[in-house]
PDB file of C-alpha atoms in Angstrom:
ATOM      1  CA  GLN A   1      86.239 -93.745 171.597  1.00 90.00           C
ATOM      2  CA  VAL A   2      86.363 -91.641 168.433  1.00 96.00           C
ATOM      3  CA  GLN A   3      82.894 -90.428 167.551  1.00 97.00           C
ATOM      4  CA  LEU A   4      81.663 -88.417 164.583  1.00 98.00           C
ATOM      5  CA  VAL A   5      77.968 -87.536 164.660  1.00 98.00           C
ATOM      6  CA  GLU A   6      76.389 -85.880 161.638  1.00 98.00           C
ATOM      7  CA  SER A   7      73.174 -83.884 161.817  1.00 98.00           C
ATOM      8  CA  GLY A   8      71.156 -81.390 159.792  1.00 98.00           C
ATOM      9  CA  GLY A   9      69.969 -83.563 156.941  1.00 98.00           C
ATOM     10  CA  GLY A  10      66.398 -83.724 155.733  1.00 98.00           C
ATOM     11  CA  LEU A  11      64.037 -83.117 152.839  1.00 98.00           C
ATOM     12  CA  VAL A  12      64.484 -79.882 150.909  1.00 98.00           C
ATOM     13  CA  GLN A  13      63.125 -78.519 147.630  1.00 98.00           C
ATOM     14  CA  PRO A  14      65.396 -77.899 144.648  1.00 98.00           C
ATOM     15  CA  GLY A  15      67.088 -74.527 145.057  1.00 98.00           C
ATOM     16  CA  GLY A  16      66.894 -74.712 148.830  1.00 98.00           C
ATOM     17  CA  SER A  17      69.626 -74.810 151.453  1.00 98.00           C
ATOM     18  CA  LEU A  18      70.755 -77.005 154.323  1.00 98.00           C
ATOM     19  CA  ARG A  19      73.618 -76.828 156.800  1.00 98.00           C
ATOM     20  CA  LEU A  20      75.115 -80.105 157.940  1.00 98.00           C
ATOM     21  CA  SER A  21      77.095 -80.430 161.161  1.00 98.00           C
ATOM     22  CA  CYS A  22      79.553 -83.068 162.315  1.00 98.00           C
ATOM     23  CA  LEU A  23      80.298 -83.093 166.034  1.00 98.00           C
ATOM     24  CA  ALA A  24      83.598 -84.818 166.852  1.00 98.00           C
ATOM     25  CA  SER A  25      84.853 -86.309 170.100  1.00 98.00           C
ATOM     26  CA  GLY A  26      87.525 -88.711 171.329  1.00 97.00           C
ATOM     27  CA  PHE A  27      90.498 -87.146 169.539  1.00 96.00           C
ATOM     28  CA  SER A  28      92.341 -83.842 169.111  1.00 96.00           C
ATOM     29  CA  PHE A  29      89.990 -82.262 166.610  1.00 97.00           C
ATOM     30  CA  SER A  30      92.167 -79.216 165.913  1.00 97.00           C
ATOM     31  CA  LEU A  31      95.061 -81.447 164.776  1.00 96.00           C
ATOM     32  CA  HIS A  32      93.099 -83.268 162.059  1.00 97.00           C
ATOM     33  CA  SER A  33      91.962 -82.403 158.587  1.00 98.00           C
ATOM     34  CA  MET A  34      88.286 -83.194 158.053  1.00 98.00           C
ATOM     35  CA  THR A  35      86.366 -84.184 154.942  1.00 98.00           C
ATOM     36  CA  TRP A  36      82.752 -84.513 153.832  1.00 98.00           C
ATOM     37  CA  TYR A  37      81.779 -87.410 151.550  1.00 98.00           C
ATOM     38  CA  ARG A  38      78.447 -88.494 150.121  1.00 98.00           C
ATOM     39  CA  GLN A  39      76.953 -91.679 148.728  1.00 98.00           C
ATOM     40  CA  ALA A  40      73.848 -91.970 146.582  1.00 97.00           C
ATOM     41  CA  PRO A  41      71.976 -95.277 146.136  1.00 92.00           C
ATOM     42  CA  GLY A  42      73.810 -97.572 143.744  1.00 94.00           C
ATOM     43  CA  LYS A  43      76.830 -95.278 143.503  1.00 96.00           C
ATOM     44  CA  GLU A  44      80.305 -95.162 144.986  1.00 97.00           C
ATOM     45  CA  ARG A  45      81.046 -92.903 147.917  1.00 97.00           C
ATOM     46  CA  GLU A  46      82.535 -89.653 146.632  1.00 97.00           C
ATOM     47  CA  LEU A  47      84.484 -86.791 148.156  1.00 98.00           C
ATOM     48  CA  VAL A  48      82.580 -83.520 148.482  1.00 98.00           C
ATOM     49  CA  ALA A  49      84.924 -81.118 150.283  1.00 98.00           C
ATOM     50  CA  GLY A  50      87.805 -81.060 152.730  1.00 98.00           C
ATOM     51  CA  ILE A  51      89.304 -78.609 155.194  1.00 98.00           C
ATOM     52  CA  ASN A  52      92.785 -78.616 156.689  1.00 98.00           C
ATOM     53  CA  ILE A  53      93.948 -77.815 160.208  1.00 96.00           C
ATOM     54  CA  LEU A  54      94.405 -74.138 159.321  1.00 96.00           C
ATOM     55  CA  GLY A  55      90.812 -73.847 158.153  1.00 97.00           C
ATOM     56  CA  VAL A  56      91.717 -73.713 154.465  1.00 98.00           C
ATOM     57  CA  THR A  57      89.243 -75.403 152.122  1.00 98.00           C
ATOM     58  CA  THR A  58      90.619 -78.307 150.075  1.00 95.00           C
ATOM     59  CA  ASN A  59      89.404 -81.027 147.707  1.00 94.00           C
ATOM     60  CA  ILE A  60      86.271 -79.316 146.395  1.00 97.00           C
ATOM     61  CA  ALA A  61      84.205 -81.501 144.066  1.00 98.00           C
ATOM     62  CA  GLY A  62      83.520 -79.842 140.727  1.00 98.00           C
ATOM     63  CA  SER A  63      79.814 -80.650 140.992  1.00 97.00           C
ATOM     64  CA  VAL A  64      79.420 -78.587 144.192  1.00 98.00           C
ATOM     65  CA  LYS A  65      81.987 -75.818 143.728  1.00 98.00           C
ATOM     66  CA  GLY A  66      80.342 -72.435 144.139  1.00 98.00           C
ATOM     67  CA  ARG A  67      77.329 -73.941 145.935  1.00 98.00           C
ATOM     68  CA  PHE A  68      78.777 -75.713 148.996  1.00 98.00           C
ATOM     69  CA  THR A  69      81.074 -74.300 151.675  1.00 98.00           C
ATOM     70  CA  ILE A  70      82.997 -76.269 154.290  1.00 98.00           C
ATOM     71  CA  SER A  71      84.050 -74.663 157.569  1.00 98.00           C
ATOM     72  CA  ARG A  72      85.140 -75.658 161.058  1.00 98.00           C
ATOM     73  CA  ASP A  73      84.849 -74.366 164.598  1.00 98.00           C
ATOM     74  CA  ASN A  74      87.608 -75.870 166.716  1.00 97.00           C
ATOM     75  CA  ALA A  75      86.129 -74.496 169.939  1.00 97.00           C
ATOM     76  CA  LYS A  76      83.016 -76.589 169.256  1.00 98.00           C
ATOM     77  CA  ASN A  77      84.811 -79.607 167.726  1.00 98.00           C
ATOM     78  CA  THR A  78      82.500 -79.257 164.746  1.00 98.00           C
ATOM     79  CA  VAL A  79      82.873 -79.221 160.977  1.00 98.00           C
ATOM     80  CA  TYR A  80      80.055 -77.801 158.841  1.00 98.00           C
ATOM     81  CA  LEU A  81      78.869 -78.145 155.271  1.00 98.00           C
ATOM     82  CA  GLN A  82      76.701 -75.269 154.062  1.00 98.00           C
ATOM     83  CA  MET A  83      74.764 -76.420 150.994  1.00 98.00           C
ATOM     84  CA  ASN A  84      73.021 -73.844 148.801  1.00 98.00           C
ATOM     85  CA  SER A  85      71.195 -74.068 145.473  1.00 98.00           C
ATOM     86  CA  LEU A  86      70.542 -77.750 146.067  1.00 98.00           C
ATOM     87  CA  LYS A  87      69.795 -80.026 143.128  1.00 98.00           C
ATOM     88  CA  PRO A  88      68.098 -83.448 142.988  1.00 98.00           C
ATOM     89  CA  GLU A  89      71.463 -84.998 142.137  1.00 97.00           C
ATOM     90  CA  ASP A  90      72.735 -83.861 145.552  1.00 98.00           C
ATOM     91  CA  THR A  91      70.458 -86.470 147.150  1.00 98.00           C
ATOM     92  CA  ALA A  92      72.680 -88.816 149.153  1.00 98.00           C
ATOM     93  CA  VAL A  93      73.791 -89.858 152.594  1.00 98.00           C
ATOM     94  CA  TYR A  94      76.441 -87.392 153.726  1.00 98.00           C
ATOM     95  CA  PHE A  95      79.329 -88.587 155.907  1.00 98.00           C
ATOM     96  CA  CYS A  96      82.137 -86.802 157.701  1.00 98.00           C
ATOM     97  CA  ARG A  97      85.587 -88.352 157.978  1.00 98.00           C
ATOM     98  CA  GLN A  98      88.771 -87.507 159.826  1.00 96.00           C
ATOM     99  CA  ALA A  99      92.230 -88.069 158.370  1.00 91.00           C
ATOM    100  CA  GLY A 100      92.845 -91.064 160.623  1.00 90.00           C
ATOM    101  CA  GLY A 101      90.147 -93.014 158.785  1.00 93.00           C
ATOM    102  CA  TYR A 102      87.186 -92.742 161.142  1.00 97.00           C
ATOM    103  CA  TRP A 103      83.707 -92.204 159.715  1.00 97.00           C
ATOM    104  CA  GLY A 104      80.419 -90.963 161.058  1.00 98.00           C
ATOM    105  CA  ARG A 105      77.171 -92.851 160.464  1.00 97.00           C
ATOM    106  CA  GLY A 106      75.881 -90.287 157.982  1.00 98.00           C
ATOM    107  CA  THR A 107      72.856 -88.044 157.579  1.00 98.00           C
ATOM    108  CA  GLN A 108      70.322 -88.304 154.755  1.00 98.00           C
ATOM    109  CA  VAL A 109      69.814 -85.373 152.391  1.00 98.00           C
ATOM    110  CA  THR A 110      66.909 -85.603 149.951  1.00 98.00           C
ATOM    111  CA  VAL A 111      66.343 -82.885 147.359  1.00 98.00           C
ATOM    112  CA  SER A 112      62.905 -83.259 145.810  1.00 97.00           C
ATOM    113  CA  SER A 113      59.668 -81.420 145.121  1.00 94.00           C
TER     114      SER A 113
END
């Protein structure tokens, strides 16, 4: 019954911003670290950012450090990824994952003029 539902993706111009959300259900959200991954066409899935149960940011990818921010709201069972100064190379499907190994279906982010 674990469900992770991503939302907030879309088409954005270079330099723009998006905020992704991942709504979790079916488990004790506050007791799990959460992570955002992304996968571009023809490439391996890569870790973007993680956050632990205390709300401390972990596992920041060097390519997004200083531009992306991960956060969580335990009252809403939601983890967020704020993405600023977006670049074309950020184009990918973005997935959220919980430490137990469950994945969402992903949300598409396309950065293009």
